[in-house]
Coordinates of C-alpha atoms in Angstrom, one line a residue:
S1 CA 13.8 1.3 63.8
D2 CA 15.9 3.0 61.1
R3 CA 14.7 0.9 57.9
K4 CA 12.9 2.8 55.4
K5 CA 9.5 2.0 54.7
L6 CA 8.6 0.6 51.5
H7 CA 6.1 2.0 49.4
T8 CA 4.0 0.1 46.9
A9 CA 1.2 1.0 44.3
P10 CA -2.3 -0.4 45.1
L11 CA -2.5 -4.0 43.5
G12 CA -5.7 -2.6 41.1
Q13 CA -3.2 -0.2 39.8
V14 CA -0.7 -2.5 38.9
F15 CA -3.0 -4.8 37.1
R16 CA -4.2 -1.5 35.3
L17 CA -0.9 -0.4 34.0
R18 CA 1.1 -3.5 33.5
P19 CA -0.8 -5.5 31.0
F20 CA -0.3 -2.7 28.0
H21 CA 3.2 -2.2 28.9
V22 CA 3.9 -5.7 28.7
L23 CA 1.7 -6.2 25.8
V24 CA 3.8 -3.3 23.6
A25 CA 6.5 -4.4 24.8
T26 CA 5.8 -7.8 23.6
G27 CA 5.0 -7.2 20.7
G28 CA 7.7 -4.7 19.6
G29 CA 10.3 -7.1 20.4
Y30 CA 8.6 -9.7 18.4
A31 CA 8.3 -7.1 15.7
G32 CA 11.9 -6.9 15.6
Y33 CA 12.6 -10.2 15.3
R34 CA 10.6 -10.5 12.6
K35 CA 12.1 -7.8 10.7
Y36 CA 15.6 -9.6 11.4
E37 CA 14.1 -12.6 10.0
D38 CA 12.6 -10.9 6.9
Y39 CA 16.5 -10.1 6.6
K40 CA 17.8 -13.2 6.5
L41 CA 15.4 -14.3 3.8
E42 CA 16.0 -11.4 1.5
Q43 CA 20.0 -12.3 1.8
L44 CA 18.9 -15.9 0.8
E45 CA 16.7 -14.8 -2.2
K46 CA 19.7 -12.7 -3.8
R47 CA 21.8 -15.6 -3.6
G48 CA 19.2 -17.5 -5.4
I49 CA 17.6 -20.0 -2.9
E50 CA 14.4 -20.7 -2.8
V51 CA 13.0 -19.6 0.6
P52 CA 9.8 -22.3 1.5
V53 CA 6.5 -20.2 2.7
K54 CA 5.8 -20.5 6.8
L55 CA 2.7 -18.3 7.2
A56 CA 2.0 -16.7 10.7
S57 CA -0.4 -18.4 13.0
E58 CA -3.5 -16.4 14.6
W59 CA -1.6 -15.8 17.7
E60 CA 1.4 -14.5 15.8
V61 CA -0.8 -11.9 13.8
A62 CA -2.8 -10.8 16.8
L63 CA 0.4 -10.2 18.9
Y64 CA 1.7 -8.1 16.0
K65 CA -1.6 -6.3 15.5
S66 CA -0.8 -5.2 19.4
V67 CA 2.1 -3.1 18.3
P68 CA 0.2 0.2 18.1
T69 CA 1.5 0.9 14.5
R70 CA -1.5 3.2 13.7
L71 CA -0.5 5.7 16.6
L72 CA 3.7 5.0 15.9
S73 CA 2.3 6.1 12.3
R74 CA 0.3 9.4 13.1
A75 CA 3.5 10.4 15.5
W76 CA 5.7 9.8 12.6
G77 CA 3.3 12.2 10.1
R78 CA 3.7 15.0 12.6
L79 CA 7.4 14.4 12.9
N80 CA 7.6 14.6 9.1
Q81 CA 5.9 18.0 9.2
V82 CA 8.9 19.4 11.5
E83 CA 10.6 21.9 10.1
L84 CA 14.4 21.2 9.8
P85 CA 17.1 23.9 10.4
T86 CA 18.9 24.7 7.2
W87 CA 22.1 23.3 8.3
L88 CA 20.4 20.0 9.3
R89 CA 18.8 19.3 6.3
K90 CA 21.6 18.0 4.1
P91 CA 22.9 15.9 6.8
V92 CA 19.5 14.0 7.4
Y93 CA 18.5 13.9 4.0
S94 CA 22.2 12.6 2.9
L95 CA 21.8 9.8 5.5
Y96 CA 18.4 9.1 4.2
I97 CA 19.6 8.7 0.5
W98 CA 22.4 6.8 1.8
T99 CA 20.2 4.0 3.3
F100 CA 17.7 3.8 0.8
G101 CA 19.7 4.1 -2.3
V102 CA 17.7 7.5 -3.6
N103 CA 18.4 9.0 -7.1
M104 CA 18.4 12.8 -6.7
K105 CA 19.7 13.2 -10.0
E106 CA 15.7 12.3 -11.1
A107 CA 14.3 15.1 -8.7
A108 CA 12.8 18.0 -10.2
V109 CA 14.8 20.0 -7.2
E110 CA 18.0 18.3 -6.5
D111 CA 19.5 20.6 -4.1
L112 CA 18.7 19.5 -0.4
H113 CA 17.7 22.6 1.5
H114 CA 15.1 23.0 -0.7
Y115 CA 13.1 20.8 1.2
R116 CA 11.9 21.6 4.6
N117 CA 11.0 18.9 6.5
L118 CA 11.0 14.8 5.4
S119 CA 7.4 15.0 4.4
E120 CA 8.8 17.4 1.6
F121 CA 11.9 15.4 0.6
F122 CA 9.6 12.5 0.6
R123 CA 6.8 13.3 -1.6
R124 CA 9.6 14.9 -4.1
K125 CA 8.4 15.4 -7.5
L126 CA 10.4 13.9 -10.7
K127 CA 11.7 16.2 -13.5
P128 CA 9.4 16.0 -16.8
Q129 CA 11.1 13.8 -18.7
A130 CA 12.8 11.4 -16.0
R131 CA 9.9 8.9 -16.3
P132 CA 8.6 8.8 -20.2
V133 CA 5.4 7.1 -20.4
C134 CA 4.9 4.0 -22.7
C135 CA 2.4 4.7 -25.5
V136 CA 2.7 1.3 -27.1
H137 CA 1.2 -1.0 -24.4
S138 CA -2.1 -0.4 -22.8
V139 CA -1.0 -0.4 -18.9
I140 CA 1.8 1.1 -17.6
S141 CA 3.5 0.7 -13.9
P142 CA 1.5 3.5 -11.6
S143 CA 4.8 3.7 -9.6
D144 CA 8.5 2.8 -9.4
G145 CA 8.5 -0.4 -7.1
K146 CA 9.2 -4.0 -6.7
I147 CA 6.6 -6.6 -8.6
L148 CA 5.8 -9.2 -6.0
N149 CA 3.1 -11.0 -7.7
F150 CA 1.2 -11.0 -11.0
G151 CA -1.2 -13.1 -13.1
Q152 CA -4.9 -14.4 -13.5
V153 CA -7.1 -14.5 -10.6
K154 CA -8.4 -18.2 -9.8
N155 CA -11.0 -19.4 -7.7
C156 CA -11.5 -16.0 -6.4
E157 CA -8.2 -15.9 -4.5
V158 CA -5.3 -13.6 -5.3
E159 CA -1.9 -13.9 -4.4
Q160 CA 0.1 -11.0 -2.6
V161 CA 3.3 -13.4 -3.1
K162 CA 4.2 -16.8 -4.6
G163 CA 2.0 -19.1 -2.7
V164 CA 0.2 -16.7 0.0
T165 CA -3.3 -15.7 -1.4
Y166 CA -6.0 -13.4 0.0
S167 CA -9.8 -13.3 -0.9
L168 CA -10.8 -11.1 -3.5
E169 CA -13.8 -10.5 -2.2
S170 CA -12.4 -9.4 1.3
F171 CA -9.7 -7.2 -0.2
L172 CA -12.2 -5.4 -2.4
G173 CA -15.5 -5.7 -0.2
P174 CA -19.4 -6.3 -1.5
R175 CA -19.8 -5.4 -5.0
I176 CA -20.8 -1.9 -5.4
S177 CA -24.2 -1.8 -6.8
T178 CA -25.2 -1.6 -10.7
E179 CA -26.6 2.0 -10.0
E180 CA -23.4 3.4 -9.4
M181 CA -21.4 1.3 -12.0
H182 CA -21.5 1.0 -15.9
F183 CA -21.9 -2.8 -15.5
S184 CA -24.5 -5.0 -16.7
Q185 CA -26.1 -7.1 -13.7
A186 CA -24.5 -10.4 -13.5
P187 CA -26.5 -13.1 -12.6
P188 CA -26.8 -13.6 -8.9
G189 CA -25.8 -17.3 -8.8
N190 CA -22.2 -16.5 -10.1
S191 CA -19.1 -16.4 -7.8
F192 CA -18.0 -13.0 -6.7
Q193 CA -14.7 -13.3 -9.2
Q194 CA -17.4 -13.7 -12.4
Q195 CA -19.8 -11.1 -11.1
L196 CA -16.4 -8.6 -11.5
V197 CA -16.1 -9.8 -15.4
T198 CA -18.5 -7.6 -17.6
K199 CA -17.6 -9.2 -20.5
E200 CA -18.0 -12.7 -22.3
G201 CA -14.6 -14.0 -23.2
N202 CA -12.5 -11.9 -20.6
E203 CA -10.5 -12.8 -17.8
L204 CA -9.8 -11.0 -14.3
Y205 CA -6.1 -10.4 -13.6
H206 CA -3.7 -8.7 -10.9
C207 CA -0.5 -7.1 -10.1
V208 CA 1.2 -6.1 -7.2
I209 CA 4.1 -3.3 -6.7
Y210 CA 5.7 -2.8 -3.6
L211 CA 7.0 0.8 -3.1
A212 CA 10.2 0.7 -0.8
P213 CA 11.1 4.0 1.2
G214 CA 13.7 5.0 -1.3
D215 CA 11.5 4.7 -4.3
Y216 CA 9.4 7.8 -5.9
H217 CA 6.3 8.0 -3.7
C218 CA 3.6 9.6 -5.9
F219 CA 1.6 6.9 -7.9
H220 CA -0.2 7.5 -11.4
S221 CA -3.1 6.2 -13.6
P222 CA -1.8 2.9 -15.2
T223 CA -4.5 3.1 -18.0
D224 CA -7.2 5.3 -19.7
W225 CA -9.9 4.8 -17.3
T226 CA -13.1 6.2 -15.5
V227 CA -13.4 6.1 -11.3
S228 CA -16.7 5.7 -10.1
H229 CA -16.4 4.8 -7.0
R230 CA -14.1 4.7 -3.6
R231 CA -13.8 2.8 -0.6
H232 CA -11.9 3.0 2.2
F233 CA -10.9 0.5 4.9
P234 CA -9.5 1.4 7.8
G235 CA -7.4 -1.0 9.3
S236 CA -4.1 -2.1 10.6
L237 CA -1.1 -0.7 9.6
M238 CA 1.5 -3.8 9.3
S239 CA 4.8 -3.8 7.1
V240 CA 3.9 -4.7 3.8
N241 CA 7.9 -5.3 2.9
P242 CA 8.0 -8.7 0.7
G243 CA 9.1 -10.8 3.9
V244 CA 5.9 -10.3 6.0
A245 CA 3.9 -10.7 2.8
R246 CA 5.2 -14.0 2.8
W247 CA 4.5 -14.4 6.5
I248 CA 1.0 -13.3 6.8
K249 CA -1.9 -14.7 5.0
E250 CA -4.4 -11.7 3.7
L251 CA -2.2 -9.4 4.8
F252 CA -3.1 -6.5 2.5
C253 CA -6.8 -7.6 4.1
H254 CA -5.9 -6.5 7.3
N255 CA -4.2 -3.0 6.5
E256 CA -5.7 0.1 6.0
R257 CA -6.7 0.8 2.1
V258 CA -8.2 3.0 -0.5
V259 CA -10.0 0.8 -3.6
L260 CA -10.5 3.0 -6.7
T261 CA -13.0 1.0 -8.6
G262 CA -14.4 2.0 -12.5
D263 CA -14.0 0.7 -15.9
W264 CA -11.6 0.9 -19.0
K265 CA -12.1 -0.1 -22.3
H266 CA -12.3 -3.9 -21.2
G267 CA -14.7 -3.6 -18.3
F268 CA -13.8 -3.7 -14.6
F269 CA -10.7 -1.9 -13.5
S270 CA -9.5 -1.2 -10.0
L271 CA -6.7 0.2 -8.2
T272 CA -5.8 -0.3 -4.9
A273 CA -3.2 1.7 -2.5
V274 CA -2.6 -0.3 0.6
G275 CA -1.0 1.5 3.7
A276 CA 1.4 0.2 5.8
T277 CA 3.5 0.8 8.8
N278 CA 4.7 4.9 8.9
V279 CA 2.2 5.3 5.5
G280 CA -0.9 5.7 7.3
S281 CA -1.7 8.8 5.0
I282 CA -2.7 8.0 1.6
R283 CA -3.7 10.5 -0.5
I284 CA -6.0 10.9 -3.4
Y285 CA -5.8 14.2 -5.5
F286 CA -8.9 14.5 -6.7
D287 CA -10.8 13.3 -3.5
Q288 CA -10.8 15.7 -0.8
D289 CA -13.6 13.9 1.6
L290 CA -11.0 11.3 1.8
H291 CA -9.1 11.0 5.4
T292 CA -7.2 7.8 6.3
N293 CA -5.3 6.6 9.4
S294 CA -8.1 8.1 11.6
P295 CA -7.9 7.4 15.6
S296 CA -10.4 5.3 16.0
Y297 CA -12.2 3.6 13.9
S298 CA -14.6 0.1 13.8
K299 CA -13.1 -3.1 13.0
G300 CA -14.2 -4.8 9.7
S301 CA -15.8 -1.5 8.7
Y302 CA -15.4 0.9 5.1
N303 CA -17.0 4.0 3.9
D304 CA -18.0 4.1 0.5
F305 CA -18.3 7.3 -2.0
S306 CA -19.7 7.4 -5.6
F307 CA -17.9 10.5 -7.9
I308 CA -21.0 9.4 -9.8
S309 CA -23.8 11.9 -9.0
N310 CA -26.8 14.3 -10.9
N311 CA -24.1 16.7 -12.2
N312 CA -21.2 14.0 -13.2
K313 CA -22.7 11.0 -14.7
E314 CA -19.4 9.5 -15.4
G315 CA -17.6 9.5 -13.0
I316 CA -13.6 10.8 -12.9
P317 CA -11.9 10.3 -16.1
M318 CA -7.8 9.8 -15.8
R319 CA -5.7 9.8 -18.6
K320 CA -2.5 7.3 -18.7
G321 CA 0.3 8.7 -16.8
E322 CA -1.8 11.0 -15.3
H323 CA -1.0 12.2 -11.5
L324 CA -3.2 10.1 -9.3
G325 CA -2.1 10.0 -5.5
E326 CA 0.8 9.6 -3.2
F327 CA 2.0 7.8 -0.2
N328 CA 3.6 9.2 2.7
L329 CA 6.8 7.1 2.7
G330 CA 6.0 3.8 0.8
S331 CA 4.0 0.6 0.5
T332 CA 2.0 -1.4 -2.0
I333 CA -0.3 -1.0 -5.3
V334 CA -2.7 -3.4 -6.4
L335 CA -4.4 -3.7 -9.9
I336 CA -6.9 -6.1 -10.0
F337 CA -8.8 -5.6 -14.0
E338 CA -10.8 -7.4 -16.3
A339 CA -9.1 -8.0 -19.7
P340 CA -9.8 -10.4 -22.9
K341 CA -7.7 -13.9 -22.6
D342 CA -5.1 -13.0 -24.9
F343 CA -3.4 -9.9 -22.5
K344 CA -0.2 -10.7 -21.5
F345 CA 2.2 -9.5 -18.8
N346 CA 5.6 -8.3 -19.7
L347 CA 7.1 -9.0 -16.4
K348 CA 9.4 -11.3 -13.8
A349 CA 8.2 -11.4 -10.3
G350 CA 11.1 -9.8 -8.2
Q351 CA 12.1 -7.0 -11.3
K352 CA 12.4 -3.9 -10.4
I353 CA 9.8 -1.2 -12.5
R354 CA 9.8 2.1 -12.8
F355 CA 6.2 4.5 -13.2
G356 CA 5.7 4.4 -17.0
E357 CA 7.3 1.2 -18.5
A358 CA 5.0 -1.5 -19.5
L359 CA 2.7 -4.1 -17.0
G360 CA 1.4 -5.7 -20.1
S361 CA -0.7 -5.1 -23.5
L362 CA -3.1 -7.4 -25.9

């Protein structure tokens, strides 16, 4: 007959290809739906309407994780490195400035033609006096951003946003051996939180700062302290915007992060840079061995690096306001530190803050 033959792929080949494509498409569609839900929540917050906490179920988290955010972030990183033609730079950067509300008057170089690619534009430096460092208060904001939460750590749980917590030990990982730290040995029966507190009468405090895409992307030392250890957790790169942080419990424990620990004049001090979608690249200026967003990693793994050696008994000293590192786009900084009971935060949840402004003092 004149009928055309219908050619079909082998059944085994169909089942090898189709599930992955369906999973990615479903996960991507669901992520888009969540973005829309986040937008609606932000609008309610702007109107002063309190939004009830609704946590994601295990299957929703698993579905979100099915989106290849690590692969997409690496692709985004390579795209950022592509040099733009001079005539195209101003239109591209102007669109970004308009979308995210970037204040270019603070930039050390205001001429948009100066930035060869998106990566250079994201990591732009500020004018020397654009962010004066507060000399009066003991702890300053390490970056520009939005205060998601702050306060005293209780029952080994930390709030990422109001009403949504994560485990202190899951976030920081097992306690570092006392040989690598300056701290005294805590009694083995104490909780993880109590083991971090080195001085009698002190408490453990935390502060979460969210960096939006339009914010200044470098982060600085929040106080005078000594960094003795780095712990790198490979992981997912889910969005960390306030809407997702309100939706996924222990979001910061799922995502890739770099934990810097050490001590300041009141005891334990830590700064954690949390990665996010399109922010697989976390750079610490004094740590050349750190490589984030690798193509493969073991689930639940982490790697440690000590800055204390035979040639360096103290670690890396950092002065308040000194350059510490940078993100590729924007993400989250989490401070967890020990301080006396009379330490007070000078903050309000949800407020915008800039690098150099006071977080709190004694």
